Coordinates of C-alpha atoms in Angstrom, one line a residue:
M1 CA -5.9 55.9 -3.7
C2 CA -3.6 53.1 -4.6
G3 CA -5.2 50.2 -6.5
I4 CA -4.3 46.5 -6.7
V5 CA -5.2 43.8 -9.4
G6 CA -3.7 40.3 -9.3
A7 CA -4.6 37.0 -11.1
V8 CA -3.8 33.4 -11.6
S9 CA -5.1 32.0 -14.9
T10 CA -4.4 29.6 -17.7
R11 CA -4.4 32.5 -20.2
N12 CA -2.3 35.6 -20.7
I13 CA -3.6 37.8 -17.8
V14 CA -1.9 41.0 -18.7
P15 CA -4.9 42.5 -20.6
V16 CA -7.1 41.7 -17.5
L17 CA -4.5 43.5 -15.2
I18 CA -4.3 46.5 -17.5
E19 CA -8.0 46.8 -17.8
G20 CA -8.3 46.6 -14.1
L21 CA -5.9 49.4 -13.6
K22 CA -7.9 51.5 -16.0
R23 CA -10.9 50.9 -14.0
L24 CA -9.2 52.0 -10.8
E25 CA -7.7 55.1 -12.3
Y26 CA -10.6 57.1 -10.8
R27 CA -9.1 56.5 -7.3
G28 CA -6.2 58.8 -8.1
Y29 CA -2.5 57.8 -8.7
D30 CA 1.0 59.1 -9.5
S31 CA 2.5 55.9 -11.1
C32 CA 1.5 52.5 -12.2
G33 CA 3.0 49.1 -12.9
V34 CA 2.5 45.4 -13.7
A35 CA 4.6 42.4 -13.2
V36 CA 4.2 38.8 -14.4
H37 CA 5.8 35.4 -14.3
Q38 CA 7.1 34.9 -17.9
H39 CA 9.6 32.2 -19.2
G40 CA 11.1 31.4 -15.9
Q41 CA 11.7 34.9 -14.7
L42 CA 9.9 37.9 -13.3
R43 CA 9.2 40.8 -15.8
R44 CA 7.7 44.1 -15.0
A45 CA 6.8 47.6 -16.7
R46 CA 6.3 50.8 -14.6
S47 CA 5.3 54.4 -15.6
T48 CA 4.7 57.7 -13.9
A49 CA 2.2 58.5 -16.8
R50 CA -1.3 57.2 -17.3
V51 CA -2.1 53.5 -17.5
A52 CA -2.4 53.9 -21.3
E53 CA 1.3 54.5 -21.5
L54 CA 2.0 51.5 -19.3
E55 CA -0.2 49.5 -21.7
A56 CA 2.0 50.6 -24.6
N57 CA 5.3 49.8 -22.7
V58 CA 3.9 46.3 -21.9
A59 CA 3.1 45.8 -25.6
A60 CA 6.4 47.2 -26.8
D61 CA 8.4 44.8 -24.4
E62 CA 6.1 41.9 -25.2
I63 CA 5.3 41.3 -21.5
A64 CA 2.9 38.4 -21.0
G65 CA 2.1 35.7 -18.4
T66 CA -0.6 33.7 -16.8
T67 CA 0.3 34.9 -13.3
G68 CA 0.7 38.5 -12.4
I69 CA 0.1 41.6 -10.3
A70 CA -0.5 45.2 -11.1
H71 CA -0.7 48.5 -9.1
T72 CA -1.6 52.1 -9.3
R73 CA 0.4 54.2 -6.6
W74 CA -0.5 57.3 -4.8
A75 CA 2.8 58.4 -3.3
T76 CA 3.2 58.5 0.5
H77 CA 6.9 57.4 1.1
G78 CA 9.1 58.6 -1.7
A79 CA 8.6 60.8 -4.8
P80 CA 6.2 59.7 -7.6
V81 CA 9.1 58.4 -9.8
V82 CA 9.5 55.2 -11.8
N83 CA 12.0 53.7 -9.3
N84 CA 9.4 54.0 -6.5
A85 CA 6.6 52.6 -8.5
H86 CA 5.1 49.2 -7.8
P87 CA 5.5 46.2 -8.2
H88 CA 8.7 45.9 -6.1
F89 CA 11.1 43.0 -6.5
S90 CA 13.3 41.3 -4.0
A91 CA 16.3 39.5 -5.6
G92 CA 17.7 38.2 -2.2
P93 CA 20.4 39.5 0.1
H94 CA 23.3 39.1 -2.3
A95 CA 21.8 40.4 -5.6
P96 CA 24.5 42.0 -7.8
G97 CA 22.6 45.2 -8.4
A98 CA 19.4 47.2 -8.6
D99 CA 18.5 45.7 -12.0
A100 CA 18.9 42.0 -10.9
V101 CA 16.0 39.7 -11.7
G102 CA 14.1 39.1 -8.5
R103 CA 12.3 36.1 -7.3
V104 CA 9.6 38.0 -5.3
A105 CA 7.2 40.6 -6.5
V106 CA 5.0 42.7 -4.3
V107 CA 2.4 45.4 -4.5
H108 CA 1.1 47.2 -1.4
N109 CA -1.6 49.7 -0.5
G110 CA -1.3 51.4 2.8
I111 CA 1.5 52.6 5.2
I112 CA 4.0 50.4 7.0
E113 CA 4.7 52.5 10.1
N114 CA 7.8 50.5 11.4
H115 CA 9.5 50.4 7.9
D116 CA 12.6 52.2 9.2
E117 CA 13.4 49.5 11.8
L118 CA 12.6 46.7 9.4
R119 CA 14.8 48.4 6.7
A120 CA 17.7 48.5 9.1
E121 CA 17.2 44.9 10.1
L122 CA 17.0 43.7 6.5
Q123 CA 20.0 45.8 5.5
A124 CA 22.0 44.1 8.2
A125 CA 20.9 40.8 6.7
G126 CA 22.5 41.8 3.3
Y127 CA 19.3 43.2 1.5
R128 CA 19.8 46.1 -0.8
F129 CA 17.1 48.7 -0.9
V130 CA 16.7 50.5 -4.2
T131 CA 13.6 52.7 -3.4
Q132 CA 12.4 55.3 -1.0
T133 CA 9.2 53.5 -0.3
D134 CA 8.0 51.8 2.9
S135 CA 6.6 49.0 0.7
E136 CA 10.0 47.6 -0.4
V137 CA 10.5 46.1 3.1
I138 CA 7.6 43.7 2.4
A139 CA 9.3 42.3 -0.8
H140 CA 12.4 41.6 1.2
L141 CA 10.5 40.2 4.2
V142 CA 8.7 37.7 1.9
D143 CA 12.1 36.7 0.3
H144 CA 13.7 36.4 3.9
H145 CA 10.9 34.0 5.1
Y146 CA 10.5 32.0 1.9
R147 CA 11.1 28.4 2.3
G148 CA 9.2 27.1 -0.8
D149 CA 5.8 28.0 0.5
L150 CA 4.7 31.5 -0.4
Y151 CA 1.5 31.3 1.7
A152 CA 3.5 30.3 4.8
A153 CA 6.1 33.0 4.2
V154 CA 3.4 35.7 4.1
Q155 CA 1.7 34.4 7.2
Q156 CA 5.1 34.6 9.0
L157 CA 5.9 38.1 8.1
L158 CA 2.5 39.8 8.6
P159 CA 2.9 40.1 12.4
R160 CA 6.0 41.9 11.9
L161 CA 4.1 44.7 10.1
R162 CA 2.7 47.7 11.9
G163 CA 0.3 49.9 10.0
T164 CA -2.2 49.3 7.3
Y165 CA -1.8 47.1 4.3
A166 CA -3.4 45.3 1.4
I167 CA -0.8 43.3 -0.4
A168 CA -0.4 41.0 -3.3
V169 CA 2.6 38.8 -3.8
F170 CA 3.9 36.2 -6.1
C171 CA 7.1 34.2 -6.4
L172 CA 9.3 33.0 -9.2
D173 CA 9.5 29.5 -7.7
E174 CA 5.7 29.0 -7.7
P175 CA 4.5 30.1 -11.1
H176 CA 0.7 29.7 -10.6
R177 CA 0.2 31.2 -7.2
V178 CA -0.6 34.7 -5.8
V179 CA -0.9 35.4 -2.1
G180 CA -2.8 38.4 -0.8
A181 CA -3.4 39.9 2.8
R182 CA -5.2 42.9 4.3
E183 CA -5.1 44.9 7.5
G184 CA -6.9 48.3 7.4
S185 CA -7.0 48.5 3.5
P186 CA -9.6 46.9 1.4
L187 CA -8.9 43.7 -0.7
I188 CA -11.3 41.3 -2.4
L189 CA -11.0 37.8 -3.9
G190 CA -12.6 37.2 -7.3
I191 CA -13.6 33.7 -8.4
G192 CA -13.7 32.8 -12.0
A193 CA -16.8 31.2 -13.5
G194 CA -17.9 29.5 -16.8
E195 CA -15.1 29.4 -19.2
R196 CA -12.8 30.9 -16.6
A197 CA -13.7 28.5 -13.8
G198 CA -10.4 27.9 -12.0
D199 CA -9.1 31.3 -12.4
H200 CA -8.7 33.5 -9.4
Y201 CA -8.3 37.2 -8.9
L202 CA -7.3 39.9 -6.3
A203 CA -8.3 43.5 -6.4
S204 CA -8.7 46.4 -4.0
D205 CA -12.1 47.3 -5.7
A206 CA -14.8 45.2 -7.3
M207 CA -14.8 47.6 -10.1
A208 CA -11.4 46.4 -11.2
L209 CA -12.9 42.9 -12.0
S210 CA -16.0 44.1 -13.8
G211 CA -16.5 42.0 -16.9
V212 CA -14.1 39.5 -15.5
T213 CA -16.1 37.9 -12.6
D214 CA -19.1 38.9 -10.5
Q215 CA -18.2 36.3 -7.8
I216 CA -16.6 38.3 -5.1
V217 CA -15.5 37.5 -1.6
Y218 CA -14.7 40.5 0.7
L219 CA -11.7 39.8 2.9
E220 CA -11.9 40.6 6.5
E221 CA -9.4 42.5 8.7
G222 CA -6.4 40.1 9.3
D223 CA -7.1 37.7 6.4
V224 CA -4.6 36.2 4.2
V225 CA -5.6 34.5 1.0
D226 CA -4.0 31.9 -1.3
L227 CA -4.8 32.0 -5.0
Q228 CA -4.0 29.0 -7.2
L229 CA -5.4 27.5 -10.3
G230 CA -8.8 25.9 -9.3
H231 CA -8.2 26.5 -5.7
S232 CA -8.3 29.4 -3.0
A233 CA -8.1 29.4 0.7
I234 CA -8.4 32.0 3.4
G235 CA -6.8 32.1 6.8
S236 CA -7.3 34.6 9.5
R237 CA -5.2 35.5 12.7
T238 CA -8.2 37.2 14.2
D239 CA -9.7 35.2 17.0
A240 CA -13.5 34.9 16.4
A241 CA -14.3 35.2 20.1
T242 CA -12.4 38.3 20.9
G243 CA -12.2 40.0 17.5
K244 CA -8.5 40.6 18.1
P245 CA -5.4 39.1 16.6
R246 CA -4.2 35.8 18.2
A247 CA -1.4 36.4 20.5
D248 CA 0.6 33.5 18.9
G249 CA 0.2 35.0 15.4
R250 CA -1.3 31.8 14.3
F251 CA -3.7 31.7 11.2
A252 CA -6.7 29.4 11.1
A253 CA -8.7 28.5 8.0
V254 CA -12.0 30.4 7.6
Q255 CA -14.8 30.6 5.1
R256 CA -16.0 34.0 3.8
P257 CA -19.3 34.2 1.8
V258 CA -19.2 34.5 -1.9
R259 CA -21.3 37.5 -3.1
T260 CA -22.6 38.2 -6.6
V261 CA -21.6 41.8 -7.2
Q262 CA -22.5 43.7 -10.2
A263 CA -19.9 46.5 -10.6
H264 CA -21.6 49.0 -12.9
T265 CA -19.2 49.9 -15.8
E266 CA -21.5 52.5 -17.4
A267 CA -20.2 55.1 -14.8
A268 CA -16.9 55.0 -16.9
E269 CA -18.7 56.1 -20.0
L270 CA -18.7 59.9 -20.4
G271 CA -21.5 60.1 -23.0
P272 CA -22.1 63.7 -24.0
Y273 CA -20.1 65.1 -21.1
R274 CA -16.6 66.6 -21.2
H275 CA -15.5 65.1 -17.7
H276 CA -16.8 62.7 -15.2
M277 CA -17.3 65.4 -12.7
Q278 CA -19.6 67.2 -15.1
K279 CA -21.5 64.1 -15.7
E280 CA -21.8 63.4 -12.0
I281 CA -23.1 66.9 -11.1
F282 CA -25.8 66.4 -13.8
E283 CA -26.6 62.9 -12.4
Q284 CA -27.6 64.4 -9.1
P285 CA -31.3 64.5 -9.7
K286 CA -31.4 60.7 -10.5
A287 CA -29.0 59.9 -7.6
I288 CA -31.3 61.7 -5.2
A289 CA -34.3 60.0 -6.7
D290 CA -32.7 56.6 -6.5
T291 CA -31.7 57.2 -2.9
L292 CA -35.3 58.0 -2.1
D293 CA -36.8 55.2 -4.1
A294 CA -37.3 52.9 -1.2
V295 CA -38.4 55.5 1.3
G296 CA -42.1 55.2 1.8
G297 CA -42.2 57.0 5.2
V298 CA -40.0 58.1 8.0
E299 CA -39.3 55.0 10.0
P300 CA -36.3 53.8 12.0
S301 CA -36.3 50.7 9.7
L302 CA -34.6 52.7 6.9
F303 CA -31.5 52.4 9.0
G304 CA -31.6 48.7 9.8
E305 CA -33.3 46.2 12.2
A306 CA -31.4 47.6 15.3
A307 CA -32.5 51.2 14.8
A308 CA -36.0 51.1 16.4
A309 CA -34.4 50.1 19.7
A310 CA -31.3 52.2 19.4
F311 CA -33.2 55.4 18.6
G312 CA -35.1 55.1 21.8
Q313 CA -32.0 54.8 23.8
V314 CA -29.7 57.7 22.5
D315 CA -30.0 61.3 23.5
S316 CA -27.1 63.0 21.5
V317 CA -25.2 62.5 18.3
L318 CA -21.6 62.4 17.4
I319 CA -20.7 62.7 13.7
L320 CA -17.3 61.4 12.5
A321 CA -16.2 62.2 8.8
C322 CA -13.5 63.6 6.7
G323 CA -13.4 66.2 3.9
T324 CA -16.6 66.8 2.0
S325 CA -18.4 64.2 4.2
Y326 CA -17.4 66.3 7.3
Y327 CA -19.1 69.3 5.7
A328 CA -22.3 67.1 5.2
G329 CA -22.0 66.4 9.0
L330 CA -21.9 70.1 9.8
V331 CA -25.1 70.6 7.8
A332 CA -26.6 67.5 9.6
K333 CA -25.8 69.2 13.1
Q334 CA -27.9 72.2 12.1
W335 CA -30.8 69.9 11.2
L336 CA -30.4 67.5 14.2
E337 CA -30.4 70.3 16.7
S338 CA -33.3 72.4 15.1
I339 CA -35.6 69.6 14.0
A340 CA -34.8 66.7 16.3
K341 CA -33.6 68.8 19.2
M342 CA -30.6 66.5 19.8
P343 CA -27.2 67.8 20.9
T344 CA -24.9 67.1 18.2
A345 CA -21.0 67.2 17.9
V346 CA -19.2 66.9 14.5
E347 CA -15.6 65.7 14.7
V348 CA -12.8 65.6 12.0
A349 CA -12.2 61.8 12.1
S350 CA -8.4 62.1 11.7
E351 CA -8.2 64.3 14.7
Y352 CA -10.9 62.7 17.0
R353 CA -9.0 59.6 18.2
Y354 CA -5.9 61.6 19.0
R355 CA -7.4 63.8 21.7
D356 CA -9.0 63.3 25.1
S357 CA -12.8 63.3 24.8
V358 CA -15.8 62.8 27.0
P359 CA -17.6 59.7 25.9
H360 CA -21.3 59.2 26.6
P361 CA -22.9 55.7 26.1
R362 CA -26.2 57.1 25.1
T363 CA -24.6 58.8 22.0
L364 CA -25.4 57.8 18.5
V365 CA -22.2 57.6 16.6
V366 CA -22.7 58.5 12.9
T367 CA -20.0 58.0 10.4
I368 CA -20.2 59.5 6.9
T369 CA -18.2 58.2 4.1
Q370 CA -18.5 57.7 0.3
S371 CA -16.4 54.6 0.0
G372 CA -16.9 53.1 3.4
E373 CA -13.1 52.4 3.4
T374 CA -11.8 55.8 4.6
A375 CA -9.0 54.8 7.0
D376 CA -9.3 57.9 9.3
T377 CA -13.0 57.4 9.7
L378 CA -12.8 53.7 10.2
A379 CA -10.1 54.2 13.0
A380 CA -12.3 56.9 14.7
L381 CA -15.3 54.7 14.7
K382 CA -13.2 51.9 16.3
H383 CA -12.0 54.4 18.8
A384 CA -15.6 55.6 19.8
R385 CA -16.6 52.0 20.3
S386 CA -13.6 51.4 22.6
L387 CA -14.9 54.3 24.7
G388 CA -18.1 52.4 25.2
M389 CA -20.3 54.0 22.6
A390 CA -22.0 51.1 21.0
H391 CA -24.8 52.7 19.0
T392 CA -23.2 53.1 15.6
L393 CA -24.6 54.1 12.3
T394 CA -23.1 54.9 8.9
V395 CA -24.3 56.9 5.9
C396 CA -22.3 55.3 3.1
N397 CA -22.5 54.8 -0.7
V398 CA -21.1 51.2 -0.8
A399 CA -23.2 48.5 0.9
T400 CA -20.4 45.9 0.9
S401 CA -17.8 48.2 2.5
A402 CA -15.9 47.8 5.8
M403 CA -17.8 50.7 7.3
V404 CA -21.1 49.1 6.8
R405 CA -19.9 45.8 8.1
E406 CA -18.5 47.6 11.3
C407 CA -21.5 49.6 12.1
A408 CA -24.6 48.3 13.8
M409 CA -27.0 50.4 11.5
A410 CA -26.6 51.9 8.0
F411 CA -28.3 54.1 5.4
I412 CA -27.1 53.2 2.0
T413 CA -27.1 56.0 -0.5
R414 CA -27.7 55.3 -4.1
A415 CA -25.3 57.7 -5.9
G416 CA -23.7 55.0 -7.9
V417 CA -20.0 55.0 -8.7
E418 CA -18.4 58.4 -8.5
I419 CA -15.3 58.7 -10.6
G420 CA -14.3 62.3 -10.4
V421 CA -12.0 62.8 -7.3
A422 CA -14.0 66.0 -6.2
S423 CA -17.2 64.6 -4.7
T424 CA -20.6 65.9 -6.0
K425 CA -23.4 63.4 -6.2
A426 CA -22.1 61.5 -3.2
F427 CA -22.2 64.7 -1.1
T428 CA -25.9 65.5 -2.0
T429 CA -27.1 62.0 -1.4
Q430 CA -25.3 62.0 1.9
L431 CA -27.3 65.1 2.8
V432 CA -30.5 63.2 1.8
G433 CA -29.7 60.3 4.1
L434 CA -28.7 62.6 7.0
F435 CA -32.0 64.6 6.6
L436 CA -34.0 61.3 6.7
L437 CA -32.0 60.4 9.9
T438 CA -33.0 63.7 11.3
L439 CA -36.6 63.1 10.6
A440 CA -36.4 59.5 12.1
L441 CA -34.8 60.7 15.2
A442 CA -37.3 63.6 15.6
K443 CA -40.2 61.3 15.2
S444 CA -38.9 58.8 17.7
R445 CA -38.5 61.6 20.2
G446 CA -42.0 63.1 19.6
Q447 CA -40.6 66.2 17.9
L448 CA -42.2 65.5 14.5
G449 CA -45.9 65.6 13.9
A450 CA -47.8 63.9 11.1
E451 CA -48.3 67.2 9.2
A452 CA -44.6 68.2 9.4
E453 CA -43.6 64.7 8.4
A454 CA -45.8 64.9 5.3
Q455 CA -44.3 68.3 4.4
H456 CA -40.8 67.1 4.8
L457 CA -41.5 64.1 2.7
H458 CA -43.1 66.1 0.0
A459 CA -40.1 68.4 -0.1
L460 CA -37.7 65.4 -0.5
R461 CA -39.8 64.0 -3.3
H462 CA -39.6 67.2 -5.2
L463 CA -35.8 67.5 -4.8
P464 CA -34.8 66.0 -8.0
V465 CA -37.0 68.4 -10.0
A466 CA -35.7 71.3 -7.8
V467 CA -32.0 70.3 -8.6
Q468 CA -32.9 70.0 -12.2
G469 CA -33.9 73.7 -12.2
V470 CA -30.6 74.7 -10.6
L471 CA -28.7 72.7 -13.2
A472 CA -30.4 75.0 -15.8
L473 CA -28.4 77.9 -14.4
E474 CA -25.2 76.5 -15.9
P475 CA -24.8 79.1 -18.7
Q476 CA -24.9 81.9 -16.2
V477 CA -22.3 80.1 -14.0
I478 CA -20.0 79.7 -16.9
A479 CA -19.9 83.4 -17.4
W480 CA -18.7 83.9 -13.8
A481 CA -16.2 81.0 -14.1
E482 CA -14.4 83.0 -16.9
V483 CA -13.8 85.8 -14.3
F484 CA -12.8 83.4 -11.6
A485 CA -10.3 81.7 -13.9
R486 CA -8.1 84.9 -13.8
K487 CA -8.0 85.1 -10.0
E488 CA -5.6 83.3 -7.6
N489 CA -7.7 83.8 -4.3
A490 CA -11.4 83.7 -3.3
L491 CA -13.6 84.0 -0.3
F492 CA -16.8 82.0 0.3
L493 CA -19.4 83.3 2.8
G494 CA -22.5 81.6 4.2
R495 CA -24.6 81.6 7.5
G496 CA -26.3 78.8 9.5
A497 CA -26.7 75.6 7.6
H498 CA -25.2 77.3 4.5
Y499 CA -21.9 78.0 6.1
P500 CA -21.0 74.4 5.5
I501 CA -22.1 74.8 1.9
A502 CA -19.7 77.7 1.5
L503 CA -17.0 75.5 2.9
E504 CA -17.8 72.8 0.3
G505 CA -17.8 75.5 -2.5
A506 CA -14.3 76.7 -1.4
L507 CA -13.0 73.1 -1.2
K508 CA -14.3 72.3 -4.7
L509 CA -12.6 75.3 -6.1
K510 CA -9.3 74.7 -4.6
E511 CA -9.4 70.9 -5.3
I512 CA -9.7 71.2 -9.0
S513 CA -8.8 74.7 -10.1
Y514 CA -5.8 75.1 -7.7
I515 CA -7.2 78.6 -6.7
H516 CA -6.7 79.4 -3.0
A517 CA -10.1 79.6 -1.6
E518 CA -11.4 80.0 2.0
A519 CA -14.8 80.0 3.5
Y520 CA -16.2 81.8 6.6
P521 CA -19.4 82.3 8.4
A522 CA -20.5 85.7 7.0
G523 CA -20.6 87.3 10.4
E524 CA -17.0 86.5 10.9
L525 CA -15.8 88.6 8.0
K526 CA -15.2 91.7 10.2
H527 CA -13.2 89.7 12.5
G528 CA -10.2 89.2 10.2
P529 CA -10.9 88.2 6.7
L530 CA -12.1 91.5 5.6
A531 CA -8.5 92.6 5.6
L532 CA -8.1 90.5 2.5
V533 CA -10.9 92.0 0.6
T534 CA -9.8 93.9 -2.7
A535 CA -11.1 94.1 -6.2
E536 CA -8.9 91.1 -6.9
M537 CA -10.5 89.0 -4.2
P538 CA -13.9 87.7 -5.4
V539 CA -16.4 87.0 -2.6
V540 CA -18.9 84.3 -3.2
T541 CA -22.0 84.4 -1.0
V542 CA -24.8 81.8 -0.5
A543 CA -27.9 83.8 0.2
P544 CA -31.0 81.8 0.9
N545 CA -34.2 83.7 2.1
D546 CA -34.0 82.5 5.7
A547 CA -33.9 84.1 9.1
L548 CA -30.3 85.3 8.6
L549 CA -30.9 87.1 5.3
E550 CA -31.0 90.6 6.6
K551 CA -27.8 90.0 8.6
L552 CA -26.2 88.5 5.5
K553 CA -27.1 91.6 3.5
S554 CA -25.2 93.7 6.1
N555 CA -22.2 91.5 5.6
L556 CA -22.4 92.0 1.8
Q557 CA -22.3 95.8 2.3
E558 CA -19.1 95.4 4.3
V559 CA -17.6 93.9 1.3
R560 CA -18.9 96.5 -1.1
A561 CA -17.6 99.3 1.1
R562 CA -14.1 98.0 0.8
G563 CA -14.1 97.6 -2.9
G564 CA -14.8 94.0 -3.0
E565 CA -16.6 92.2 -5.9
L566 CA -19.6 90.0 -4.8
F567 CA -20.9 86.9 -6.6
V568 CA -24.2 86.0 -4.9
F569 CA -26.4 82.9 -5.3
A570 CA -29.6 84.3 -4.0
D571 CA -33.1 82.9 -3.6
A572 CA -35.6 84.6 -5.9
D573 CA -37.4 86.5 -3.1
T574 CA -34.3 87.9 -1.3
R575 CA -34.5 91.3 -3.2
I576 CA -30.7 91.4 -3.7
E577 CA -30.2 93.2 -7.0
S578 CA -27.3 93.2 -9.4
G579 CA -25.3 96.3 -9.6
E580 CA -21.7 97.6 -9.8
G581 CA -19.5 95.1 -8.1
L582 CA -22.5 93.0 -7.2
H583 CA -23.4 90.1 -9.5
V584 CA -26.4 87.9 -8.6
I585 CA -27.7 84.5 -9.9
R586 CA -31.1 83.8 -8.8
M587 CA -32.1 80.3 -7.5
P588 CA -35.3 78.9 -9.0
E589 CA -37.0 78.5 -5.6
N590 CA -36.6 78.8 -1.9
Y591 CA -36.4 75.3 -0.3
G592 CA -36.4 75.8 3.4
A593 CA -34.6 73.3 5.4
L594 CA -33.3 71.4 2.4
S595 CA -32.0 74.6 0.8
P596 CA -28.3 73.5 1.4
L597 CA -28.8 70.8 -1.3
L598 CA -29.9 73.2 -3.9
H599 CA -27.3 75.9 -3.1
V600 CA -24.4 73.5 -3.4
V601 CA -25.1 72.5 -7.0
P602 CA -24.1 76.0 -8.5
L603 CA -20.9 76.0 -6.4
Q604 CA -20.0 72.7 -7.9
L605 CA -20.7 74.1 -11.4
L606 CA -18.5 77.2 -10.6
A607 CA -15.6 75.1 -9.5
Y608 CA -15.9 72.8 -12.5
H609 CA -16.1 75.4 -15.2
T610 CA -13.3 77.6 -13.5
A611 CA -11.1 74.5 -13.7
C612 CA -12.0 73.9 -17.3
A613 CA -11.2 77.5 -18.1
R614 CA -7.8 77.1 -16.5
G615 CA -7.1 73.8 -18.3
T616 CA -6.6 71.6 -15.1
D617 CA -7.1 67.9 -14.9
V618 CA -10.6 68.1 -13.5
D619 CA -11.2 64.4 -12.8
K620 CA -7.8 63.7 -11.4
P621 CA -6.5 66.8 -9.6
R622 CA -2.9 66.7 -8.6
N623 CA -1.8 65.2 -5.3
L624 CA -5.4 64.0 -4.5
A625 CA -7.0 60.6 -4.4
K626 CA -10.6 59.4 -4.6
S627 CA -10.6 56.8 -1.7
V628 CA -8.3 57.8 1.1
T629 CA -7.3 54.5 2.7
V630 CA -4.2 55.7 4.6
E631 CA -3.9 58.1 7.5

């Protein structure tokens, strides 16, 4: 989603800001911009193209400065046009026109829910609004409260904002100062070292500061941070005793730990691959191996110090997640109920907190998130806790994320940075973490004997090799992709634990190729979707050799009888043979309970190569963002 970079330095900071935006491009954006303090005025450049064009515009306009902020915007309020792009300026209530040079510049991630009432109030005070965004109210509020101290002005306005935000602000009257604040959206402070000691940076992602500094402070909810040359300070309006904002809105000085964070930049290098998504699909064997590297056995300690006690106190599981992570949760439900014998509910996080539910204090609440900053999932977690469910665990790919800090227990996957918007290696490593959780809970409940544990661990250890074998099927999948590229609709079928894999396959195809795709449990075909089946509607089927195979074969016949064309990913021993209207790609081996991890890989490849054949922007599909930090 939206990205922020800001800096206070003694050098021209524009190259750092631009490079930071480039490192944040993977999050997804519609526009970008940069603003600096230059020769006694605020200057900016904005673009609805890529950061590379913004860089060219900055160079052409000779924009430079030692203090500045930059932003990539994913549109929420207002169309993705230059006028709505950040940074926003406020020139005061009596500015002569939209092009007036401002004294306040702001960038903002998140959503201000009460922007309409704030807009009306500010308009009544004489402020002119020139964008459709909710973010512009922040710029005008800063200007309205400013009395010579930017840090104080930001502190005064924050209690007025309802919603989520990470902001970075600077002012014409204080040329070596940037102020940031966060509530519900991530923001970090970077501290310069060595030759750059005294420089300070803001960013929404540590990746943006890679190569600039590895000294990172993760700001907490409600923090406001003051950046000056050689000095930084953090204030918080959260009461340490209650964990809630102080009623009087007062900020108190706080200390946050400085961490050394190595944001690996090799993820941004494509090497021999055409796109990041293709690279990440092929990185899955290593990502799985890395995730399993520290796993010596099935023990609660894999999930933190609190896990041993907590696992003995829970008797059900509630999984909260969004998008691809939600589908990982649906697979985990099958495992948890069949192996650990634990009743499991899976909730779409964005819906869960808006309905009446029946809380149970002996429930283990499991969140699944790649970034650990997904706004809907964080909000759902907090709602579950407010209902009295205190046993919380996350499966997450970022050890320093808000989700990991919020949960009592955690399993950190080792997928590495995933740049392609459509998740691949993050999904498969989530499944690894969830399978380990299943085994740990089963063992703690006396449902997993030593022999079964050894068999499951052996299968996990073999997974990287097994996935490598599936990746070798790529040439066959490419041939299918040429057919799919000419279609506009597709159906995906699966049964049992492979129904969520069908859902994931359909999601991948629609995300990056823009082909309308839907997934159904195969047994539901005759209850409606069969009406859509024609020769122009390819039907993709996941066909493992499991207890539901014969039922699935009957579902395939239903498609063939209506003239539908089947594309089947079948285990080698299923005895499903290619024929007229029936195309089969054979998987290298049957993999039992872990079969979903293998069957999802060719579906990723199918979506990827179909998108390539259609010429879409694979890594940055339209309208989508990588890290969804707004509701």
